[in-house]
XYZ file of C-alpha atoms in Angstrom:
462
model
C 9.185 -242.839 152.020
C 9.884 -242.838 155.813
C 8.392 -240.122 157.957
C 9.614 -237.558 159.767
C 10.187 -238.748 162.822
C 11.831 -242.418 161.156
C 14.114 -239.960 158.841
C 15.011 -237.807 162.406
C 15.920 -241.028 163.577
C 18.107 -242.328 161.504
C 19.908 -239.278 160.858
C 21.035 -237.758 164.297
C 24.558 -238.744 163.854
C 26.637 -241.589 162.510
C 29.995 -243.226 163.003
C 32.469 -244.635 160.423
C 34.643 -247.611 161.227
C 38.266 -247.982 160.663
C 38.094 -244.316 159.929
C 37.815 -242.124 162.526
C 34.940 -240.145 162.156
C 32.318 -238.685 163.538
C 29.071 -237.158 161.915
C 27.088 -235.215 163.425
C 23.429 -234.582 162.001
C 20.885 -233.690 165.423
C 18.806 -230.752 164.366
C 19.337 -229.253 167.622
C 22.876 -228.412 166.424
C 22.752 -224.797 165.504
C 25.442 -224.243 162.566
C 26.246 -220.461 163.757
C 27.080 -221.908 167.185
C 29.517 -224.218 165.685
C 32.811 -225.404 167.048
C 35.599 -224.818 164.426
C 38.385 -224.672 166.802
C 39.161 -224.846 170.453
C 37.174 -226.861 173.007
C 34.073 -228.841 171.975
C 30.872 -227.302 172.574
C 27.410 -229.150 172.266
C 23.396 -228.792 172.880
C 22.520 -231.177 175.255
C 20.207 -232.620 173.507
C 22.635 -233.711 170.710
C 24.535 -235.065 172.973
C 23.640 -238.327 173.931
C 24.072 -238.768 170.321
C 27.593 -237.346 170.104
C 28.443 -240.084 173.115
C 26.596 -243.014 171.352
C 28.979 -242.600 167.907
C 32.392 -241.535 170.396
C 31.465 -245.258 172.004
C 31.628 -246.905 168.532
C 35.003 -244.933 168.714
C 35.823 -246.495 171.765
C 34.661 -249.919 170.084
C 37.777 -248.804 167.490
C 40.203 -247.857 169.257
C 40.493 -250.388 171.731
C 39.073 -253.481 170.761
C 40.982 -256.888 169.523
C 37.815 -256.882 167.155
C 38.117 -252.676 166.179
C 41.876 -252.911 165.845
C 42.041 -256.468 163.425
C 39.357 -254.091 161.762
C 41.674 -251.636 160.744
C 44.560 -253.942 159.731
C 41.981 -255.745 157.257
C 40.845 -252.648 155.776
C 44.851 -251.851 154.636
C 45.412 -255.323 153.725
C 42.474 -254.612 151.480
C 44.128 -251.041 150.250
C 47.710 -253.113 149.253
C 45.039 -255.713 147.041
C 43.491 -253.119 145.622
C 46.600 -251.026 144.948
C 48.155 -254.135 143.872
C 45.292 -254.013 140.958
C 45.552 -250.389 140.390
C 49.332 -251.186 139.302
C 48.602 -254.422 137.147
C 45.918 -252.222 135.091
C 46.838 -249.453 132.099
C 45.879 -246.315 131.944
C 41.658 -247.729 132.483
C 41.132 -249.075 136.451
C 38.413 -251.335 135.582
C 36.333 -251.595 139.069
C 34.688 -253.200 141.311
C 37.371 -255.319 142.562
C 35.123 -257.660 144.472
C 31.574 -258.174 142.863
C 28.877 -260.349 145.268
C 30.255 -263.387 146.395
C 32.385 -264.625 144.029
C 33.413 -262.393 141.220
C 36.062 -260.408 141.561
C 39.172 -258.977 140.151
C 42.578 -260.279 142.580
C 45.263 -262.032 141.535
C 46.000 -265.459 143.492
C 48.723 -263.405 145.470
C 45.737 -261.046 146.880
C 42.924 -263.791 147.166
C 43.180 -263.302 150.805
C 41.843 -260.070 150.434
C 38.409 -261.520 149.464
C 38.383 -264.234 152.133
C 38.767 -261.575 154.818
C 35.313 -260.307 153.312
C 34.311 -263.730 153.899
C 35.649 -264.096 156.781
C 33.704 -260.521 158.095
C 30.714 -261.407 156.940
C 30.275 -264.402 158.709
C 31.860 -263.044 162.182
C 29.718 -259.381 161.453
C 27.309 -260.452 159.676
C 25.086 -257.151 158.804
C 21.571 -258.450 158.430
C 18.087 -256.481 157.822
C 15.969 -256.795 160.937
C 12.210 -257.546 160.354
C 11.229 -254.037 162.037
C 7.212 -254.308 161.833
C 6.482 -256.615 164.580
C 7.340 -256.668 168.055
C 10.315 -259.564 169.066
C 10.667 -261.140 172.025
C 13.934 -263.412 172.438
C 13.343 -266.994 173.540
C 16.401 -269.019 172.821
C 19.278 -269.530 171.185
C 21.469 -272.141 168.867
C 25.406 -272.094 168.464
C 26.113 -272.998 164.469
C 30.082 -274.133 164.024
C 31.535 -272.776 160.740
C 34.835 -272.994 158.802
C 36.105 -271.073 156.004
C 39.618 -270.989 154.135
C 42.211 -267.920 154.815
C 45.270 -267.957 153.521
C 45.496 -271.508 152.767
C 44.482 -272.690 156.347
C 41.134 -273.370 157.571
C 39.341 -270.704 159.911
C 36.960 -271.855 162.700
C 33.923 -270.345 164.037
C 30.356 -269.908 165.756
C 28.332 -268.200 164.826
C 25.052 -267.443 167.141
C 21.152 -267.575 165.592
C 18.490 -266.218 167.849
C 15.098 -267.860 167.836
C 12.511 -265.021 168.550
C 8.896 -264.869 169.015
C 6.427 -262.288 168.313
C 4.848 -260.940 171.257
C 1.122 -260.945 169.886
C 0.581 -263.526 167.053
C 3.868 -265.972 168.022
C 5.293 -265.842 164.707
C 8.704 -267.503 164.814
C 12.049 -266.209 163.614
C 15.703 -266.446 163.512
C 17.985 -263.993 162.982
C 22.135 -264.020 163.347
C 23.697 -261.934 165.846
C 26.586 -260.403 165.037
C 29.115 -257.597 166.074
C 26.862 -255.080 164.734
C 23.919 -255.259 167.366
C 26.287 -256.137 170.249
C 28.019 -252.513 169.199
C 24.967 -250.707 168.975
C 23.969 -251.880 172.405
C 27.003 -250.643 174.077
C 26.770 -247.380 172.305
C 22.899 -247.112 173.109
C 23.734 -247.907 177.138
C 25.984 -245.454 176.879
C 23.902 -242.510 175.441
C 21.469 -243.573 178.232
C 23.785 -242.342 180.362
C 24.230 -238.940 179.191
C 20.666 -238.567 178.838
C 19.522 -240.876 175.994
C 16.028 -242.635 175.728
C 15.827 -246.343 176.043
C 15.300 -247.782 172.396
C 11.718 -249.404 172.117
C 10.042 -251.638 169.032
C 8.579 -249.403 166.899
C 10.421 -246.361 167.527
C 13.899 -247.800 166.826
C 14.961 -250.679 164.843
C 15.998 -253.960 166.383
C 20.086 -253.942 166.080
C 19.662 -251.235 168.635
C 17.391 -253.114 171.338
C 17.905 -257.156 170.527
C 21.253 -257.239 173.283
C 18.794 -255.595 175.926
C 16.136 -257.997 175.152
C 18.775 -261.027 175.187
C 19.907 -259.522 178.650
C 16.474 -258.710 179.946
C 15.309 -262.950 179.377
C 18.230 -263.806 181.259
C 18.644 -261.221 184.563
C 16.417 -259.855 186.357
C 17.705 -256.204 187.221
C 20.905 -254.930 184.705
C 22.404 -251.586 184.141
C 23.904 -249.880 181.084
C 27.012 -250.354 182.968
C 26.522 -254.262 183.000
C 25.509 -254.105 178.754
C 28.354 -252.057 178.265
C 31.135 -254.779 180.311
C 29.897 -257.620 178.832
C 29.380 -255.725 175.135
C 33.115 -254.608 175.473
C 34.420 -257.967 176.258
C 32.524 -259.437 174.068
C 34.409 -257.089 171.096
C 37.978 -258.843 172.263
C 37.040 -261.983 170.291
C 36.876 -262.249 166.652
C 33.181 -264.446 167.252
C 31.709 -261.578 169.329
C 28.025 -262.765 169.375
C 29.332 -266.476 170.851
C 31.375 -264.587 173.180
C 28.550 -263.014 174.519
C 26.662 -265.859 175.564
C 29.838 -267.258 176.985
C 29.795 -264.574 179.520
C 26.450 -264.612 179.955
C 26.560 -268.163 180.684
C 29.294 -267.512 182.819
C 27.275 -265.056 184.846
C 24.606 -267.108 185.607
C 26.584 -270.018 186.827
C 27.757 -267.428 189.211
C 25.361 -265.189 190.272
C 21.727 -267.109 189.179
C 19.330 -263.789 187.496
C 20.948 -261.523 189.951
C 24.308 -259.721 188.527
C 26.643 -259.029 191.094
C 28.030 -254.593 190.232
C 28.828 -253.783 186.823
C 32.752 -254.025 187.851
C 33.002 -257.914 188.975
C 30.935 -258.203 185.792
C 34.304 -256.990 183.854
C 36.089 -259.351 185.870
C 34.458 -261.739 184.631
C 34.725 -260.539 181.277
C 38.657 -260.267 181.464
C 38.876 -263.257 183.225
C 37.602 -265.187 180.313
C 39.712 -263.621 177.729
C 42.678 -264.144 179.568
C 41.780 -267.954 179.712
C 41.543 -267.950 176.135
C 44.592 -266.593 175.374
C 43.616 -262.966 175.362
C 47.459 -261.713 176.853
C 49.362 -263.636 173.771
C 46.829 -261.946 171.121
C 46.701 -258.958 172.410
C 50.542 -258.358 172.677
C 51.329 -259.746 169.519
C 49.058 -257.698 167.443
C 50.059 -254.336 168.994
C 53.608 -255.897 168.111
C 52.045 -256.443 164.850
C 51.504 -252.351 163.870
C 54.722 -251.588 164.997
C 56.005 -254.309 162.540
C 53.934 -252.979 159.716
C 55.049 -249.426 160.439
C 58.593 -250.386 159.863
C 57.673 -252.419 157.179
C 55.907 -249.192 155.494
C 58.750 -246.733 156.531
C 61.799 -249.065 154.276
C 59.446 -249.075 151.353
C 59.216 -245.345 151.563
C 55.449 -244.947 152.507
C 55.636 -242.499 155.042
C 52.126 -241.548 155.344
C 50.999 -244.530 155.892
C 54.350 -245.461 158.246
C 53.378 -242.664 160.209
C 49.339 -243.826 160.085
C 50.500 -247.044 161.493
C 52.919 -245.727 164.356
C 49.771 -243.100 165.508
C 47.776 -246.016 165.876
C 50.095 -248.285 167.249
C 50.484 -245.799 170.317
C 47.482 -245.152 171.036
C 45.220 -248.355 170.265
C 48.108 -250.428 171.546
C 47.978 -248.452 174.774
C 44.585 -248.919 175.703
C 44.190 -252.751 174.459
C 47.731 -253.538 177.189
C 45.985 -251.420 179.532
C 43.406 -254.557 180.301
C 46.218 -256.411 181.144
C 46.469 -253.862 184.272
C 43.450 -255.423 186.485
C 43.311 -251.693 188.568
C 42.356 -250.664 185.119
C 38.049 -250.638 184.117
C 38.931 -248.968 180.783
C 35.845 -247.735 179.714
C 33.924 -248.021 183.094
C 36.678 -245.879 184.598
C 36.127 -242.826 182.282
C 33.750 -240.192 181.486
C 32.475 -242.223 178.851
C 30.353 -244.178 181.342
C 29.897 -241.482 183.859
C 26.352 -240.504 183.931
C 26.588 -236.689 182.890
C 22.596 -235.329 182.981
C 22.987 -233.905 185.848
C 26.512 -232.436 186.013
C 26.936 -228.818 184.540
C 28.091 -227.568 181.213
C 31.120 -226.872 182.956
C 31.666 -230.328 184.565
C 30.741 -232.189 181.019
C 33.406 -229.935 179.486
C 35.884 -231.073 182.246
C 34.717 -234.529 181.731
C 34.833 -233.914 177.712
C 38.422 -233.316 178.080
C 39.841 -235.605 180.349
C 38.567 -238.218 177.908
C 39.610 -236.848 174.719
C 43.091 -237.136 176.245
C 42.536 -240.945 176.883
C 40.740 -241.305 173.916
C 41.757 -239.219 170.361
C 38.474 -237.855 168.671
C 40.508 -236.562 165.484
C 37.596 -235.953 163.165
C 34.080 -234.761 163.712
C 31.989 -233.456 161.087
C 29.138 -230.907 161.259
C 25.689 -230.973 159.758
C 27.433 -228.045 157.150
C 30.307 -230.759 156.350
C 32.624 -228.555 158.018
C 35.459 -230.673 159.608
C 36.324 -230.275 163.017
C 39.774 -231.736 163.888
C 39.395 -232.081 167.902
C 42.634 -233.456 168.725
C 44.633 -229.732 167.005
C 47.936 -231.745 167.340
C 49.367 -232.024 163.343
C 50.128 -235.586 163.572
C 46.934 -237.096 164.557
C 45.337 -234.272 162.031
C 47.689 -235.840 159.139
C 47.273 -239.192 159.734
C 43.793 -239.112 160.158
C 42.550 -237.467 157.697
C 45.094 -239.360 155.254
C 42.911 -242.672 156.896
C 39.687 -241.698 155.873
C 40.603 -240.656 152.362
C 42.183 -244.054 152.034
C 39.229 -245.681 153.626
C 37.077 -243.456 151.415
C 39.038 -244.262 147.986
C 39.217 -247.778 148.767
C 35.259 -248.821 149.425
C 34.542 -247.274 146.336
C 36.712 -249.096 143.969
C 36.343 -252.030 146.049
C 32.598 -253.013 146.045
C 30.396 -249.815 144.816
C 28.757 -249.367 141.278
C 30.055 -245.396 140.605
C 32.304 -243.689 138.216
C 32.530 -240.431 140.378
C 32.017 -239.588 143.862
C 32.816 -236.555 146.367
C 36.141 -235.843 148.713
C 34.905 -237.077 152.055
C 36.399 -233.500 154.003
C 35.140 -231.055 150.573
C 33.373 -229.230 153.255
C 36.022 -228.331 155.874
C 39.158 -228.319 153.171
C 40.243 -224.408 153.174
C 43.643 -225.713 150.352
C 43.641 -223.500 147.020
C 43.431 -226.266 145.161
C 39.717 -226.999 145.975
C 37.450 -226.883 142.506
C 33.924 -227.636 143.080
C 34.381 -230.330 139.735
C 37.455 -232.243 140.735
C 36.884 -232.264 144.352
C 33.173 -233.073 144.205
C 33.285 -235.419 140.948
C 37.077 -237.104 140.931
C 39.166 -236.445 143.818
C 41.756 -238.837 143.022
C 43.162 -236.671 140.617
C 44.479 -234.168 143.299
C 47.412 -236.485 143.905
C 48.830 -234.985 140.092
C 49.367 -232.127 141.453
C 52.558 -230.888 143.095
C 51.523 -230.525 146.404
C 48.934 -232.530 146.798
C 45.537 -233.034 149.964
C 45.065 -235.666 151.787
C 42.619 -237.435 149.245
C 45.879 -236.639 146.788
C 48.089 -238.668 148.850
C 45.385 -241.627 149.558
C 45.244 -241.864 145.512
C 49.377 -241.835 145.018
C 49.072 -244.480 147.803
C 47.119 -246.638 145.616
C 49.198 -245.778 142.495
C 46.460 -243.780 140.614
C 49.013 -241.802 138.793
C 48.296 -238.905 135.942
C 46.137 -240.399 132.732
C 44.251 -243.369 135.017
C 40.806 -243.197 134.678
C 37.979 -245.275 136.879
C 35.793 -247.336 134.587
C 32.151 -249.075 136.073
C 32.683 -252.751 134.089
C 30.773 -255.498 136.020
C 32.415 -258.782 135.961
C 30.363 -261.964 134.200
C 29.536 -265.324 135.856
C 30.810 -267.713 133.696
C 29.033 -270.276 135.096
C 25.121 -267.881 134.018
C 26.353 -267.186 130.634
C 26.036 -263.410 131.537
């Protein structure tokens, strides 16, 4: 069992991808002090935290990487609604089961290769916490894998490390997950956060400054968070990384010139590789697929899709703008420990209207809806029911599970057996929640049950 301090750790606050959502768990928060309305008010000691998950937000919102993200998860939710509709009145589930078992028809294969496809671009591997790395050097690894019927290319990066005091070797593959956790953990530094250490924080959170510390001689959270945020515009994050790195040194030897020519260095590559082209075509992308979704009659989701569109397509064409140093050039990356309440509330706002927070949720699992506005409310919490629904019946191993936003709903339909135990069934009734609507999306209509069956390998005999 971890101890108190390892559990306090781990449980100050968390971030959800592709779904909006903030959690909030600091023990600081007090829950009668609570913001349930009206302008966001935090200890300060929570937060650094609250900034760390806003920048994996950030990461989200306005990344090539966050926003291709998003579009995989709802090309997952048409597979997997796709299987809802071919099954009776029993969903049989998980639809994908390890590696290769799963449940898709030929027509929804692709579904499975994006996992594929994430796991070796994101790859989300245990760290060996109980020794102290150092980084030494590192090894580009080409791979290729099929989508769609064509063949994907990649590189992936593997870091050799040492350990500090016996030289034990190791090798570990970088992926988006550590470069994201360094840009979120250079920003909490700036609003007051600790610098992660061995020992007291696992390694996805201090590898990148490690990586950056062999290579220059005097960086800034402002430099990790440039070159982390350019590295999220490519779909190989980790190899872009080292690109600009690379790049870097050519230029400037161990010295880095100020964090802003660093992100002109950053867009500078991107654009050489195309960056313009991809990014304009995928923001024409969501409008495409909100269209699409609005002439099949989807409107939630047509709606989803145009919120998104606006405001993730706005900030990923705003690079394109080179006055622009979206995020240096917000509060985000201002340091804030020694402005005043006042001025962090000023600053608190100004981004939240560059930026939508739409969901935070409180150590109570009360649900705080920052931006009040009832579209972003509707299609965001819509999103993370969906999101919710889907990674259930799409890898997990249970037959009942909770509503997501049980804690903040206030509907009269709320049961404490339904809502905590089966939530899907809400969308039978005539006016249905937002965890109603995500199940109608995915064609769980009245009588369909979930049933736990775990596929067989023919090949084991199992």
């Amino acid at each position: 069992m971890a101890g108190a301090e390892e559990f306090a750790r781990r449980t100050l606050g968390s971030y959800l991808p592709t779904a909006f959502t903030i959690k909030m768990l600091h023990p600081a928060i007090k829950l009668e002090e609570l913001s349930t309305s009206g302008p966001l008010i935090l200890p300060r000691a929570a937060f650094p935290t609250f900034m760390h998950e806003f920048a994996h937000l950030v990461q989200d919102w306005s990344t090539f990487r966050g926003i291709m993200d998003f579009c995989n998860a709802w090309d997952k939710a048409e597979a997997a609604t796709e299987h809802v509709q071919a099954c009776g009145e029993v969903v049989p589930f998980p639809i994908i089961q390890g590696k290769k078992l799963h449940r898709l028809t030929p027509k929804t294969m692709f579904a499975m290769e994006l996992d594929y496809l994430e796991a070796m671009t994101e790859p989300v591997l245990d760290w060996k916490n109980d020794a102290s790395w150092g980084f030494e050097s590192y090894e580009r690894a080409a791979f290729g894998l099929p989508l769609s019927g064509r063949k994907v290319e990649g590189v992936f990066i593997l870091l050799n490390l040492v350990e500090e005091k016996t030289k034990e070797k190791y090798t570990h593959r970088l992926g988006a997950w550590e470069i994201k956790e360094a840009y979120s953990v250079a920003v909490a530094i700036l609003h007051g956060g600790k610098e992660k250490i061995p020992g007291k924080a696992d390694y996805e959170y201090i590898i990148v400054h490690r990586i950056l510390q062999h290579y220059f001689d005097d960086f800034t959270p402002l430099h990790t968070i440039a070159l982390c945020h350019w590295a999220l515009q490519d779909l190989a994050p980790a190899n872009t990384l080292f690109t600009l790195i690379e790049m870097a040194q050519a230029r400037s030897g161990r010295r880095l010139p100020d964090a802003r020519t660093v992100y002109d260095l950053g867009r500078e590559e991107a654009l050489g590789r195309g960056f313009e082209r991809n990014a304009r075509e995928i923001v024409a992308h969501l409008a495409v697929l909100a269209d699409e979704r609005q002439r099949r009659g989807e409107v939630h989701v047509a709606h989803l899709f145009r919120w998104y569109h606006e405001h993730a397509g706005r900030l990923l064409l705003s690079y394109l703008d080179r006055s622009r140093y979206f995020p240096l050039d917000t509060f985000l990356c201002e340091p804030s420990t020694a402005l005043s309440e006042e001025e962090c509330g000023r600053g608190l706002e100004g981004l939240f209207h560059k930026i939508h927070v739409p969901l935070l949720i409180w150590p109570n699992g009360v649900a705080y809806a920052i931006a009040q506005d009832e579209g972003t409310m509707n299609a965001v919490f819509f999103n993370r029911c969906v999101i919710d629904l889907l990674a259930h019946i799409w890898r997990k191993r249970k037959e009942t599970w909770p509503c997501p936003v049980y804690g903040g709903c206030q509907l009269p339909l709320k049961d404490a057996d339904d809502c905590l135990n089966r939530p899907w069934k809400q969308g039978w009734v005539e006016k249905p929640c937002c965890y109603g609507l995500a199940a109608q999306h995915l064609s769980i209509r009245p009588g369909k049950s979930f049933h736990l069956e775990l596929l067989v390998d023919p090949a084991k005999g199992e």
